[in-house]
JSON list of C-alpha atoms and ligand atoms in Angstrom, two decimals:
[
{"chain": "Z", "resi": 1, "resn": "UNK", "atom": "CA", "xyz": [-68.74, -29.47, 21.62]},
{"chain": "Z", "resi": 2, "resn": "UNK", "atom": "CA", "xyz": [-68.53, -32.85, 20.02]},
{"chain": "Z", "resi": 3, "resn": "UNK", "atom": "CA", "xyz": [-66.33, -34.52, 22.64]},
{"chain": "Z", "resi": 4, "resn": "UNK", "atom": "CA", "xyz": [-68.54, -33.21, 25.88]},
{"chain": "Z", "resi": 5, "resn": "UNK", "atom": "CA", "xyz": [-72.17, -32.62, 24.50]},
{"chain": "Z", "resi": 6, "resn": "UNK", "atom": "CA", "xyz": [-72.43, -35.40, 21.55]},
{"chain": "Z", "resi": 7, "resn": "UNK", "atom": "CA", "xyz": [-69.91, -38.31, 22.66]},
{"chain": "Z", "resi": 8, "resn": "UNK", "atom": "CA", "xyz": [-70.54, -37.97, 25.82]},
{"chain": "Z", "resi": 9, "resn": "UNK", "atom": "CA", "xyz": [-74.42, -38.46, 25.58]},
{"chain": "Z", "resi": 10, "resn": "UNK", "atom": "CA", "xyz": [-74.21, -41.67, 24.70]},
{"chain": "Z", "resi": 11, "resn": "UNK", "atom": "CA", "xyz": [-73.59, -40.97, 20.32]},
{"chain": "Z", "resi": 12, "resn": "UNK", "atom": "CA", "xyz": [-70.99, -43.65, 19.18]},
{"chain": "Z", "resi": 13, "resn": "UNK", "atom": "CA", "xyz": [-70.91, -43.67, 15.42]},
{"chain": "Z", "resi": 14, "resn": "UNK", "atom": "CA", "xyz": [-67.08, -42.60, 14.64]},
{"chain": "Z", "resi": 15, "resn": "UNK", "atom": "CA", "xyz": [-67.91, -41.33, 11.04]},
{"chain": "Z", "resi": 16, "resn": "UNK", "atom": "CA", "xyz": [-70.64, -38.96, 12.37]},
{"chain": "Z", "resi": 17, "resn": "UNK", "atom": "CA", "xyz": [-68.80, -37.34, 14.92]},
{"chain": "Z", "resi": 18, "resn": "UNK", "atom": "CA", "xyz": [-65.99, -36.82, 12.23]},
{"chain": "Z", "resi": 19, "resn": "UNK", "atom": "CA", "xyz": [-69.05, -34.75, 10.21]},
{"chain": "Z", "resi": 20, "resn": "UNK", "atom": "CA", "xyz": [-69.96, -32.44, 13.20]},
{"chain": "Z", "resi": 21, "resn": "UNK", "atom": "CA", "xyz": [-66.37, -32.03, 13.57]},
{"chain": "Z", "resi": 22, "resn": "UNK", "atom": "CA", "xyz": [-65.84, -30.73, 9.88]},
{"chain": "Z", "resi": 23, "resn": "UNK", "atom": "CA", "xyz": [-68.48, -29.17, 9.08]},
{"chain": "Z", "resi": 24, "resn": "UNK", "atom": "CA", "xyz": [-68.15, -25.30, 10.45]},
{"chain": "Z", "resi": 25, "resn": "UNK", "atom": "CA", "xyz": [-71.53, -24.27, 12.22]},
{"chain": "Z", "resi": 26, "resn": "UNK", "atom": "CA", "xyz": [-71.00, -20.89, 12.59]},
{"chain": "Z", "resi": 27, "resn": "UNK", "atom": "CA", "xyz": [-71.00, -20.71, 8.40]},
{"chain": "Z", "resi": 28, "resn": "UNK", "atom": "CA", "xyz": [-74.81, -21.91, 9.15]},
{"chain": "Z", "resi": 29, "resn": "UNK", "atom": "CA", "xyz": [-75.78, -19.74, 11.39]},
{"chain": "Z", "resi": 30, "resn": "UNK", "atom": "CA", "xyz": [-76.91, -15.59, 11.70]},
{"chain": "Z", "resi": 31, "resn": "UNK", "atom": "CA", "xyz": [-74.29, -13.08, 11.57]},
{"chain": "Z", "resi": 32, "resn": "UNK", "atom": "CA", "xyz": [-73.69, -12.17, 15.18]},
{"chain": "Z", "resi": 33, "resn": "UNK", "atom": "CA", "xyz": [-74.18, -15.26, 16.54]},
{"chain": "Z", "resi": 34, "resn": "UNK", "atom": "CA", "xyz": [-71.22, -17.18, 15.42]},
{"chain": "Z", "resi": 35, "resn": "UNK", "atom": "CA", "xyz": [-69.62, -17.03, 19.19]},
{"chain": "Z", "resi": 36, "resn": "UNK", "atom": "CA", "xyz": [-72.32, -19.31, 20.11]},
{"chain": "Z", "resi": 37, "resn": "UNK", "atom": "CA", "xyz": [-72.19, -21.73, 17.14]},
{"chain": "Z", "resi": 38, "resn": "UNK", "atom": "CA", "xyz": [-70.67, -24.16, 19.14]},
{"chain": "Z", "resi": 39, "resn": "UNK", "atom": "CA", "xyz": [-73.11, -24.24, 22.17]},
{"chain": "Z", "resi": 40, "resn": "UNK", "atom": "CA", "xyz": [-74.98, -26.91, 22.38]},
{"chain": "Z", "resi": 41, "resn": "UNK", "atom": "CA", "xyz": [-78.41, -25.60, 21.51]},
{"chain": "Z", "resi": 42, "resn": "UNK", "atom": "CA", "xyz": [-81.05, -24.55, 19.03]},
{"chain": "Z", "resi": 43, "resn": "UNK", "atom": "CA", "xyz": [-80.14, -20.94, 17.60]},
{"chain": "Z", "resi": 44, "resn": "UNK", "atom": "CA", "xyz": [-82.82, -18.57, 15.75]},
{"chain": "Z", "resi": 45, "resn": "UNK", "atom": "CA", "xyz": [-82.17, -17.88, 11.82]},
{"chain": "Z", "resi": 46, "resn": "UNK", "atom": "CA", "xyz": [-84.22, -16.24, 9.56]},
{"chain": "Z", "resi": 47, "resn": "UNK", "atom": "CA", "xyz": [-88.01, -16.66, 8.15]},
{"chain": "Z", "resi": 48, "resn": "UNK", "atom": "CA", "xyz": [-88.68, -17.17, 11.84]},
{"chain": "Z", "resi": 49, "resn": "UNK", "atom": "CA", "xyz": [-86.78, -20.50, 12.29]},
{"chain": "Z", "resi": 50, "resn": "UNK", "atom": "CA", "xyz": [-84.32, -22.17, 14.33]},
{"chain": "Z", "resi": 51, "resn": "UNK", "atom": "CA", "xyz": [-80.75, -24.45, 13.47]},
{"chain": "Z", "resi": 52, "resn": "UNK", "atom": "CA", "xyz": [-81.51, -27.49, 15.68]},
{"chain": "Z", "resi": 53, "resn": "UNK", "atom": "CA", "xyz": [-79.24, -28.27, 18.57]},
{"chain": "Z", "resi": 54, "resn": "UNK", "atom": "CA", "xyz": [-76.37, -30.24, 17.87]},
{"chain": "Z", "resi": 55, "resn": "UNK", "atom": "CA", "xyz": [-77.06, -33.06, 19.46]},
{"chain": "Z", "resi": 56, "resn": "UNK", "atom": "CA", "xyz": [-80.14, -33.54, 18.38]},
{"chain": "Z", "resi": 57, "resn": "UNK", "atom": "CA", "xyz": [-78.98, -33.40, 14.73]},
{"chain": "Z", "resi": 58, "resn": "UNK", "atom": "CA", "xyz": [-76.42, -36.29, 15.71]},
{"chain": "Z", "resi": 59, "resn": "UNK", "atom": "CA", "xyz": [-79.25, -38.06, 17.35]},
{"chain": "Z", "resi": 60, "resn": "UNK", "atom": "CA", "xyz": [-81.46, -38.30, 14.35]},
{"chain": "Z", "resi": 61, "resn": "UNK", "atom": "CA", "xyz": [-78.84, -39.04, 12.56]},
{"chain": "Z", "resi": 62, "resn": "UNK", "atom": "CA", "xyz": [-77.19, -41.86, 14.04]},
{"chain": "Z", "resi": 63, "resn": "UNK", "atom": "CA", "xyz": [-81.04, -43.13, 14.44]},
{"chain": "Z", "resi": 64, "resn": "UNK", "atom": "CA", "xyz": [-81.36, -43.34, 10.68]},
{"chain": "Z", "resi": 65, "resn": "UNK", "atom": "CA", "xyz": [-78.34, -45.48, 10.23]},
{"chain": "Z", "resi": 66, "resn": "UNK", "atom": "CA", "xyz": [-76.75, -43.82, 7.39]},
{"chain": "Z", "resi": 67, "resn": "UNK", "atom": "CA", "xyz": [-74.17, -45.30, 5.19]},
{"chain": "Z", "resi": 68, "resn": "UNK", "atom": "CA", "xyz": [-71.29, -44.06, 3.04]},
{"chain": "Z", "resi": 69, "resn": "UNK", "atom": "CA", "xyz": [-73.50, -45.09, -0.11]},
{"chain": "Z", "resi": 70, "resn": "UNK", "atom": "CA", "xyz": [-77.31, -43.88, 1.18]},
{"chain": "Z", "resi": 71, "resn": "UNK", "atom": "CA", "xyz": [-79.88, -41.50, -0.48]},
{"chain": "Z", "resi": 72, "resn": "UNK", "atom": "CA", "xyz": [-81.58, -39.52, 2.09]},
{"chain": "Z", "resi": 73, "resn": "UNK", "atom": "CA", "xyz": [-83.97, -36.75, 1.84]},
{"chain": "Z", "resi": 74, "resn": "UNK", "atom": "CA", "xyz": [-84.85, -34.63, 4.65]},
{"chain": "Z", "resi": 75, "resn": "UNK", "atom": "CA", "xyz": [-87.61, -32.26, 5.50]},
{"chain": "Z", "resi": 76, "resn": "UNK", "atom": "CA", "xyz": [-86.77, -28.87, 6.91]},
{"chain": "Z", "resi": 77, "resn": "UNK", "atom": "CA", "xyz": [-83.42, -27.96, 5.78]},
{"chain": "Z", "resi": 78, "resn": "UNK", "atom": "CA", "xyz": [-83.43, -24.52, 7.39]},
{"chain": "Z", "resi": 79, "resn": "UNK", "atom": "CA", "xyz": [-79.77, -23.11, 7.48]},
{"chain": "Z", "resi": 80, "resn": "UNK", "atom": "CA", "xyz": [-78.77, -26.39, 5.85]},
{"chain": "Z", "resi": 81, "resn": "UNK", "atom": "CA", "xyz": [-76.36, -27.47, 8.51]},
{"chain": "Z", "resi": 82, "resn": "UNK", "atom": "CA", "xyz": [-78.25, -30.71, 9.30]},
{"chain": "Z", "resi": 83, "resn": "UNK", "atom": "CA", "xyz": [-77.76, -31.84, 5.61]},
{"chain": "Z", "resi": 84, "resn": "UNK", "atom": "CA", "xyz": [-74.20, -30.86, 5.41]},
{"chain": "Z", "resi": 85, "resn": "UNK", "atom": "CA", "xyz": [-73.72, -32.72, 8.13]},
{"chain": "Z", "resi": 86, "resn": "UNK", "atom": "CA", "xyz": [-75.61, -35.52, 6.58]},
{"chain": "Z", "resi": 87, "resn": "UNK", "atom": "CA", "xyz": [-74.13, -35.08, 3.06]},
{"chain": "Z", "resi": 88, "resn": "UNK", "atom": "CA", "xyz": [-70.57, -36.19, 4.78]},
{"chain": "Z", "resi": 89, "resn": "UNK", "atom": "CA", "xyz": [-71.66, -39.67, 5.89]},
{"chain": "Z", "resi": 90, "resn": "UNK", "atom": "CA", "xyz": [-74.39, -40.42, 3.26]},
{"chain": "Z", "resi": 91, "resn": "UNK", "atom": "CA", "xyz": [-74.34, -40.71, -0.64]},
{"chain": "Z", "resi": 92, "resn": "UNK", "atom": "CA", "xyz": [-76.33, -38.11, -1.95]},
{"chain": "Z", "resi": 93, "resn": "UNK", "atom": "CA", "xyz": [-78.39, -35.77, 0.08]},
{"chain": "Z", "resi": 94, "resn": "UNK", "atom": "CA", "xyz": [-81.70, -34.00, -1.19]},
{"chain": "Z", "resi": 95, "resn": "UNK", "atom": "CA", "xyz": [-83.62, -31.43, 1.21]},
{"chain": "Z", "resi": 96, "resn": "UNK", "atom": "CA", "xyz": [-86.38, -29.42, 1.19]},
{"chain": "Z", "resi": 97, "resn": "UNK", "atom": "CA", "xyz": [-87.27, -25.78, 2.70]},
{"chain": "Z", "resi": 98, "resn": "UNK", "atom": "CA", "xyz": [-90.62, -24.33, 2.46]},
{"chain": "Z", "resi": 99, "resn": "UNK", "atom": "CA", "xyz": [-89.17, -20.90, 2.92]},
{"chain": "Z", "resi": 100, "resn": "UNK", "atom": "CA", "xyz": [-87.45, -19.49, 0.03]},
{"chain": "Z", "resi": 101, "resn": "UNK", "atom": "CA", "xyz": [-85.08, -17.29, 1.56]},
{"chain": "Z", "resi": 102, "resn": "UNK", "atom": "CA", "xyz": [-83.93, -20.40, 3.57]},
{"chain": "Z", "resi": 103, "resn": "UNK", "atom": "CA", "xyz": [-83.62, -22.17, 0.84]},
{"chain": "Z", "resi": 104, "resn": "UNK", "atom": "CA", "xyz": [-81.67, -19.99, -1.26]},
{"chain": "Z", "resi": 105, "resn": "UNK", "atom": "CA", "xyz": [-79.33, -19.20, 1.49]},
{"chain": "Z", "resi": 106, "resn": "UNK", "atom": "CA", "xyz": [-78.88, -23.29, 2.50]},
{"chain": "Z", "resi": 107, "resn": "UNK", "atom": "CA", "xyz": [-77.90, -23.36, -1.20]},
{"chain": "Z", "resi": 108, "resn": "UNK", "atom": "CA", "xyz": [-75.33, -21.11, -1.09]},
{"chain": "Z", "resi": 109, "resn": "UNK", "atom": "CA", "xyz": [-73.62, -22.23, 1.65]},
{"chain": "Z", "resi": 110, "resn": "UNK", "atom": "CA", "xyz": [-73.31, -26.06, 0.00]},
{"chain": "Z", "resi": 111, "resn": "UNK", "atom": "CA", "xyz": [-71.81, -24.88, -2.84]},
{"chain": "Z", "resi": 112, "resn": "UNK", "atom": "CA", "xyz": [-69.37, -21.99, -0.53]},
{"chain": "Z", "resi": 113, "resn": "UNK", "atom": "CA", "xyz": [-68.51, -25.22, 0.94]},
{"chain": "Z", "resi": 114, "resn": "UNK", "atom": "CA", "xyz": [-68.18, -27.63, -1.89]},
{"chain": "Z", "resi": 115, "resn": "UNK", "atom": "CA", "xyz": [-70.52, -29.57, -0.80]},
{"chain": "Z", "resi": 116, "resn": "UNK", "atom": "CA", "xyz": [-71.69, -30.92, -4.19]},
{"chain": "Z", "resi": 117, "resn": "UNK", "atom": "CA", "xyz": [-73.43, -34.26, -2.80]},
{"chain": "Z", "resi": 118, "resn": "UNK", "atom": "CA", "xyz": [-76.10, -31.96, -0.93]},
{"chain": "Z", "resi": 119, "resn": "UNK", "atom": "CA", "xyz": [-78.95, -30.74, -3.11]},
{"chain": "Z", "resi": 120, "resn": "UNK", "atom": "CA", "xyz": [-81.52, -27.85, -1.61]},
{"chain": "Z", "resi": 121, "resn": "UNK", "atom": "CA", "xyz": [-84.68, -27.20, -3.01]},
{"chain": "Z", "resi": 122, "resn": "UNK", "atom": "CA", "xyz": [-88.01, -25.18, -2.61]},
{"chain": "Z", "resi": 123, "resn": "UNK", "atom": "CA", "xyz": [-91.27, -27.10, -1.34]},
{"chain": "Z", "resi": 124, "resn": "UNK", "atom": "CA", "xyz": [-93.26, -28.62, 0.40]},
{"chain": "Z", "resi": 125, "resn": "UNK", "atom": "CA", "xyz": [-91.37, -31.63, 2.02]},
{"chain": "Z", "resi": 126, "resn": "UNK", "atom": "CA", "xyz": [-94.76, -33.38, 3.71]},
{"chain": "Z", "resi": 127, "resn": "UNK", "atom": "CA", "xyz": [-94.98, -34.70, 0.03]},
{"chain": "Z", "resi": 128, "resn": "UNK", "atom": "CA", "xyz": [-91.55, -35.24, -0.06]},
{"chain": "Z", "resi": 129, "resn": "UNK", "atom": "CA", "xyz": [-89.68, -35.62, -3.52]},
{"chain": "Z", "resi": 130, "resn": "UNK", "atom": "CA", "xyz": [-91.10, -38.58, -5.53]},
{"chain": "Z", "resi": 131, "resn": "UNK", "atom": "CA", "xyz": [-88.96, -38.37, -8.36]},
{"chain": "Z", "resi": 132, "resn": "UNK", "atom": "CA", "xyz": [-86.20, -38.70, -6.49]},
{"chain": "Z", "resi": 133, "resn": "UNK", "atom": "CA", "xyz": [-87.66, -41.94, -4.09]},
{"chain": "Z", "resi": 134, "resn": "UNK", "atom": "CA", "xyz": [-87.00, -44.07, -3.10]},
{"chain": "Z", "resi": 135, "resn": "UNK", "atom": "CA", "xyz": [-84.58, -43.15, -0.38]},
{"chain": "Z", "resi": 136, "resn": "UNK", "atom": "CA", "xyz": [-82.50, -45.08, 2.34]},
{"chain": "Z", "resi": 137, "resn": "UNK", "atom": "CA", "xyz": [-83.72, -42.82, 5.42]},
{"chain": "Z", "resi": 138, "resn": "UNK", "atom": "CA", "xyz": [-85.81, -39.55, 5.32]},
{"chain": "Z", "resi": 139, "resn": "UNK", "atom": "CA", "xyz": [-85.20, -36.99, 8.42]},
{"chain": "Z", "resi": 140, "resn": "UNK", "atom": "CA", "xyz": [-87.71, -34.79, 9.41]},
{"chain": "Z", "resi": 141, "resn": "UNK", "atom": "CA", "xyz": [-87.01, -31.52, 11.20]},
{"chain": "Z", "resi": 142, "resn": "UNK", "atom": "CA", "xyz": [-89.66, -30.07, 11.95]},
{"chain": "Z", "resi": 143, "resn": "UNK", "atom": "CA", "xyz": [-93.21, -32.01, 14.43]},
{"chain": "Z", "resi": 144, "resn": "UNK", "atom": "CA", "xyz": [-96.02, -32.96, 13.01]},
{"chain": "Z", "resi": 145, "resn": "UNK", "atom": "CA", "xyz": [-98.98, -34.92, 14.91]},
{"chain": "Z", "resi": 146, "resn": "UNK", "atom": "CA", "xyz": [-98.46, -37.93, 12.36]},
{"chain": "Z", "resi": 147, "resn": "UNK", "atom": "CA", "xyz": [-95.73, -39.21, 10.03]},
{"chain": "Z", "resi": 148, "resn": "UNK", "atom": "CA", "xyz": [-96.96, -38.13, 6.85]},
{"chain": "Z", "resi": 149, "resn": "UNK", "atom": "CA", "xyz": [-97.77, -41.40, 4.45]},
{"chain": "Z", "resi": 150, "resn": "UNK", "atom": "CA", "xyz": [-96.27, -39.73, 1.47]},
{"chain": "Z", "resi": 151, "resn": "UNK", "atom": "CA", "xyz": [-93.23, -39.85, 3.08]},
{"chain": "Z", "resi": 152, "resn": "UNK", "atom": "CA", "xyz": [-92.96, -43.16, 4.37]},
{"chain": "Z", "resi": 153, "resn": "UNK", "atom": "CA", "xyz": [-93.96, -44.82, 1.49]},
{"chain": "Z", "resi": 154, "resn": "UNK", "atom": "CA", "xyz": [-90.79, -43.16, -0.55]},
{"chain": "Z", "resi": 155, "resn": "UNK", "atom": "CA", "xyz": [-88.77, -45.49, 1.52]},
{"chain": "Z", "resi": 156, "resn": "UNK", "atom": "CA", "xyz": [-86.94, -48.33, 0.81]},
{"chain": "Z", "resi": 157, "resn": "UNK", "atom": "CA", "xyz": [-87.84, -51.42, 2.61]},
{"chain": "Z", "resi": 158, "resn": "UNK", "atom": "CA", "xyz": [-85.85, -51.62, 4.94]},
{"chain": "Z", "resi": 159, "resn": "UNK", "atom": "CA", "xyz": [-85.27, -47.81, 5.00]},
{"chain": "Z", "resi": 160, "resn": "UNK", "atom": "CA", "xyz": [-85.41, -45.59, 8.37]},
{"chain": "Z", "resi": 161, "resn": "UNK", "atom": "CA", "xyz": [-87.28, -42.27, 8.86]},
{"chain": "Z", "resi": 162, "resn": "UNK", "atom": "CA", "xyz": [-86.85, -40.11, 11.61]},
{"chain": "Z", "resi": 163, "resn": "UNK", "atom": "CA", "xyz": [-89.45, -37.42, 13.06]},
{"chain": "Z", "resi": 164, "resn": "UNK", "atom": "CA", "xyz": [-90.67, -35.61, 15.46]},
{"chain": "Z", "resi": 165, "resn": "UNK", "atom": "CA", "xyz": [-94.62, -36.56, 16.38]},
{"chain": "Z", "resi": 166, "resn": "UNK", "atom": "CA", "xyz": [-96.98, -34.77, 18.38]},
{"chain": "Z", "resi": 167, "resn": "UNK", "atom": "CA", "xyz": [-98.22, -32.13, 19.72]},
{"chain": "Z", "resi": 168, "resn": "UNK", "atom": "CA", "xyz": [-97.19, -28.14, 18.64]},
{"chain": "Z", "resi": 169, "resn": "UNK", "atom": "CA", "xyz": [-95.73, -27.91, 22.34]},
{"chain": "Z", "resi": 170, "resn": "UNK", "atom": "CA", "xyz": [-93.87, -31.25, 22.55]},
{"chain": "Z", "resi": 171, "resn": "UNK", "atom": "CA", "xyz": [-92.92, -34.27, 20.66]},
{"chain": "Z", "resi": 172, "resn": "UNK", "atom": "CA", "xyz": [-91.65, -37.69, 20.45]},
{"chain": "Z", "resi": 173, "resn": "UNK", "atom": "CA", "xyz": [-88.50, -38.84, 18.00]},
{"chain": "Z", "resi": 174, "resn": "UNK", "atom": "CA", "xyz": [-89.84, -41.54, 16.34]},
{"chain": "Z", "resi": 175, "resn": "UNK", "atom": "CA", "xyz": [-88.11, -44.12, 14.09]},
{"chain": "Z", "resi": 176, "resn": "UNK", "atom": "CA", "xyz": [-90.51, -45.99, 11.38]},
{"chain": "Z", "resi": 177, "resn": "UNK", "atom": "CA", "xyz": [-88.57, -48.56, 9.45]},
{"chain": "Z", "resi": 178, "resn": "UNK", "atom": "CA", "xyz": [-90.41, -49.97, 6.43]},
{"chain": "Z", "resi": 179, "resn": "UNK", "atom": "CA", "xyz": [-89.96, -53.68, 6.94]},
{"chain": "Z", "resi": 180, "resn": "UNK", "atom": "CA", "xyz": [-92.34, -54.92, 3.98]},
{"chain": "Z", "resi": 181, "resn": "UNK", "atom": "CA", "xyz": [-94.15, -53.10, 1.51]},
{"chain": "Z", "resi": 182, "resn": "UNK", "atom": "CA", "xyz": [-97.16, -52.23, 3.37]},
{"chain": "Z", "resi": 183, "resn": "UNK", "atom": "CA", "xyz": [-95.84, -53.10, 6.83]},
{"chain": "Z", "resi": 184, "resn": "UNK", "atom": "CA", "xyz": [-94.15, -49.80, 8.95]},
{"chain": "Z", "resi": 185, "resn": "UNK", "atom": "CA", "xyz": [-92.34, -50.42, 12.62]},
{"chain": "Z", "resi": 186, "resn": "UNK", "atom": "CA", "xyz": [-92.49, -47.57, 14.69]},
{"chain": "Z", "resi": 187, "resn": "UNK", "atom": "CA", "xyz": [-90.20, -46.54, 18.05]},
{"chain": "Z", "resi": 188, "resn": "UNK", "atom": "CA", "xyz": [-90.36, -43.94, 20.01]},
{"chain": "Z", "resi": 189, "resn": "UNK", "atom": "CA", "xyz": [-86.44, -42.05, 20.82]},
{"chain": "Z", "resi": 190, "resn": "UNK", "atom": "CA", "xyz": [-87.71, -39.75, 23.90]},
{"chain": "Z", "resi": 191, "resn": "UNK", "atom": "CA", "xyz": [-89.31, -36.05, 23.94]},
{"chain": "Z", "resi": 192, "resn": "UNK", "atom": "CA", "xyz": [-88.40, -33.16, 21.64]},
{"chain": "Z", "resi": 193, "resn": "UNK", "atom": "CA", "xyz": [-89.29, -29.83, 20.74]},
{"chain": "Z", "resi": 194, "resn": "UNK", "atom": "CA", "xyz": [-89.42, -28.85, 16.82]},
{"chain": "Z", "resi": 195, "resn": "UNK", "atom": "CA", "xyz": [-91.09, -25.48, 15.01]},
{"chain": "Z", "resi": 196, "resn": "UNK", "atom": "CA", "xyz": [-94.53, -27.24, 13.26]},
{"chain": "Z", "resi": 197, "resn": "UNK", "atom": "CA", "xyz": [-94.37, -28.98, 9.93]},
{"chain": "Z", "resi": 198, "resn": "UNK", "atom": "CA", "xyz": [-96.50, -27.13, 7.75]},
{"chain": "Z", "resi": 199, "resn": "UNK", "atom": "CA", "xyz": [-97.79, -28.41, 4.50]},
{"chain": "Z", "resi": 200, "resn": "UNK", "atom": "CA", "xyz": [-100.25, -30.39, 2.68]},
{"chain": "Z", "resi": 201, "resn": "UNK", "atom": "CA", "xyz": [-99.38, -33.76, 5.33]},
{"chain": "Z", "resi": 202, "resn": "UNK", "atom": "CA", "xyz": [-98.75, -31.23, 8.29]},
{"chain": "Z", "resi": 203, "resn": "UNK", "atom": "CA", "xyz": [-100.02, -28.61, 10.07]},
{"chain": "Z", "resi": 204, "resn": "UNK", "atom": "CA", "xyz": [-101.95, -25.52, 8.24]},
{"chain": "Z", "resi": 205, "resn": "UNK", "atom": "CA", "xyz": [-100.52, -22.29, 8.00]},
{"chain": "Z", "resi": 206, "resn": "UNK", "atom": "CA", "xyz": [-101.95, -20.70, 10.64]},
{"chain": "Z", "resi": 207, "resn": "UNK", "atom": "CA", "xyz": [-101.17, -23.55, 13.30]},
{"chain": "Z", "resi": 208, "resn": "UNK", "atom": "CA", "xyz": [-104.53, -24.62, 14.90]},
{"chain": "Z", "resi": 209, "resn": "UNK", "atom": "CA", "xyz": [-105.17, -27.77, 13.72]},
{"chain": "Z", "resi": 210, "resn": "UNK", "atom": "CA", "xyz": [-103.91, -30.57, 11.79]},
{"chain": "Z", "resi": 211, "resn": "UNK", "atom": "CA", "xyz": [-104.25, -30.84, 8.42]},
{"chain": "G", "resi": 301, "resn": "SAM", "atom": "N1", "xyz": [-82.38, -28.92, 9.76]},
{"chain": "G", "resi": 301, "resn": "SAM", "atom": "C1", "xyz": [-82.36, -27.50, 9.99]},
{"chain": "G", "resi": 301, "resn": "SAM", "atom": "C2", "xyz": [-80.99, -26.96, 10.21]},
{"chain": "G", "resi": 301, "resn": "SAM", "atom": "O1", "xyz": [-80.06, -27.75, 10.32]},
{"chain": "G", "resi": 301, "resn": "SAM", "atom": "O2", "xyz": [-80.88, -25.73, 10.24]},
{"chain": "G", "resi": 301, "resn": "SAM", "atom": "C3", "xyz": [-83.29, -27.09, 11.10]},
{"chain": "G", "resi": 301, "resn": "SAM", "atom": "C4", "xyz": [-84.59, -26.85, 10.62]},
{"chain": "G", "resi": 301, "resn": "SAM", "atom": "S1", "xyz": [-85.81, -26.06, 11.56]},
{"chain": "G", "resi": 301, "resn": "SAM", "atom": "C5", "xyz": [-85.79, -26.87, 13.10]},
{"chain": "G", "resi": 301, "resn": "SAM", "atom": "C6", "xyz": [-87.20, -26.77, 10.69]},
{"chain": "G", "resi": 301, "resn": "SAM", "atom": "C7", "xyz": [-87.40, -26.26, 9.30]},
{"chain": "G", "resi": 301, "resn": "SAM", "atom": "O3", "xyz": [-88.48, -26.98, 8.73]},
{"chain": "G", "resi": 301, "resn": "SAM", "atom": "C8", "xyz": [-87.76, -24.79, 9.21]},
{"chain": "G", "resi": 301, "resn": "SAM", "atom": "O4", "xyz": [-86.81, -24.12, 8.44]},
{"chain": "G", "resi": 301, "resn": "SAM", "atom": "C9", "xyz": [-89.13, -24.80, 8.52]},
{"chain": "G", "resi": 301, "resn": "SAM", "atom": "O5", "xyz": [-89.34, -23.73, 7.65]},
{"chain": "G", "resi": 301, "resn": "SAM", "atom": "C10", "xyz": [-89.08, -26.14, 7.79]},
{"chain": "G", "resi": 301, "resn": "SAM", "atom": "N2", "xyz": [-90.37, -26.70, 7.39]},
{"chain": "G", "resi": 301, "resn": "SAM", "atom": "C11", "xyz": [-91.53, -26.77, 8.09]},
{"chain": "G", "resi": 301, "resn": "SAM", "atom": "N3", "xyz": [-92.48, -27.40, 7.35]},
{"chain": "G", "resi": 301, "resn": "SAM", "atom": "C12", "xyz": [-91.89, -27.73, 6.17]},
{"chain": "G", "resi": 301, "resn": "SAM", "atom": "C13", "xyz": [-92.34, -28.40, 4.99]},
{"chain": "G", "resi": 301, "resn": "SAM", "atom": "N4", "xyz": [-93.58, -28.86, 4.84]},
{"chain": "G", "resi": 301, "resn": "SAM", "atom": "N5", "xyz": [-91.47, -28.56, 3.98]},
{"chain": "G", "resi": 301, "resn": "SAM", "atom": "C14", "xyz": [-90.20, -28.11, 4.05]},
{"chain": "G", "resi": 301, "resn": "SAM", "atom": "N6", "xyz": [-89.72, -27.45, 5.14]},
{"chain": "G", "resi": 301, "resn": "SAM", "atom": "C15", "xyz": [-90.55, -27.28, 6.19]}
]
C-alpha cells in the first residue's frame, strides 16, 4: 500500500512512509474488515465515522511538516490511526474525539501498542486544547466551512495547520501557517471529502448550518 498508493502519488518524506509502514491498520479498524485495512480508502468505524484513507493521512501529514521533536494536536482522532501514525514522526501527540466510545477505544489501542507519546482525550477539538498550546502543527480531520480561530491561534508562529474547508459535500485541504502573531497564510492542497466538524467553531449537531 505504501510503495504503490502513497510513494507513488507523489509523498517523499522517508520518515513518514516508515510510520505507515509500522503502524498496523487493521489494529484501527472494525472487526471484519481487517482484509481491507490495507486498501487504499476511507473505511466505516463506529459512532457513525470513518478511518481516513491512507493517503490522505500521509498527505496532511507531510503538509504539516512534522519533526522528530514537534507537539501536534489534532482534531478528530476517530480510530486513532492518524495519530499513531503521527505520534511516530512527531514529539508528543495530543488528539481529540467528540465521541466517547471513539475515544475510549483510540485510547486503548495507543497503549495495546505502546504508543506512550500519543495522548487521546474527550472534547470538543474546534476549541482545541489550550492548556496544552501552543503546538507546532494542528491536523484537522474532519470539514468545516472555516478554520476555526481558536485553533489557529494555539499555534506557534511559524506553526502549520492542516484542514479540510468547505462545504458538507466537498472540501479543500488547506494549509494556514502562522507567520506573525496576528498574520495567518493560507493554501489551498486540492479537493477532499471529510464527515462535518461539529462543535462550538463547526458545524451544529444537526448539520444545517454553520455555527
Ligand atoms: N483521524 C481519524 C482516523 O485516523 O481514524 C479519522 C477521523 S474521521 C474522518 C473524523 C473524526 O472527527 C470523527 O471521528 C468525528 O467524530 C470527529 N469530530 C468531528 N467534530 C469533532 C470535534 N469538534 N472535536 C473532536 N472530534 C470531532
Amino acid at each position: 500500500m505504501v510503495d504503490v498508493q502513497i510513494a507513488r502519488r507523489g509523498v517523499r518524506d522517508a520518515a513518514l512512509l516508515d510510520a505507515m509502514r509500522t503502524v498496523p491498520r487493521e489494529r484501527f479498524v472494525p472487526d471484519g474488515l481487517a482484509e481491507f485495512a490495507y486498501e487504499d480508502g476511507p473505511l466505516p468505524i463506529e459512532a457513525g465515522q470513518t478511518i481516513s484513507q491512507p493517503y490522505i493521512v500521509a498527505a496532511m501529514v507531510e503538509a504539516a511538516e512534522i519533526e522528530p521533536g514537534s507537539h501536534v494536536l489534532e482534531v478528530g482522532a476517530g480510530s486513532g490511526y492518524a495519530a499513531a501514525v503521527l505520534g511516530q514522526v512527531a514529539g508528543r501527540v495530543v488528539a481529540i474525539e467528540r465521541h466517547r466510545e471513539l475515544a475510549r477505544s483510540a485510547c486503548a489501542r495507543m497503549s495495546d501498542l505502546g504508543y506512550d507519546n500519543v495522548d487521546v482525550r474527550e472534547g470538543d477539538g474546534t476549541l482545541g486544547l489550550p492548556e496544552e498550546a501552543p503546538f507546532d502543527a494542528i491536523l484537522v480531520a474532519a470539514g468545516g466551512l472555516e478554520v476555526p480561530d481558536a485553533l489557529q491561534r494555539q499555534l506557534k508562529i511559524g506553526g502549520r495547520l492542516v484542514m479540510p474547508v468547505g462545504g458538507p459535500d466537498v472540501q479543500t485541504l488547506c494549509k494556514v501557517t502562522r507567520v506573525a502573531k496576528d498574520r495567518f497564510e493560507q493554501e489551498s492542497l486540492g479537493a477532499v471529502k471529510f464527515v462535518p466538524l461539529i462543535g462550538a467553531q463547526g458545524w451544529p449537531e444537526d448539520g444545517r448550518r454553520a455555527a
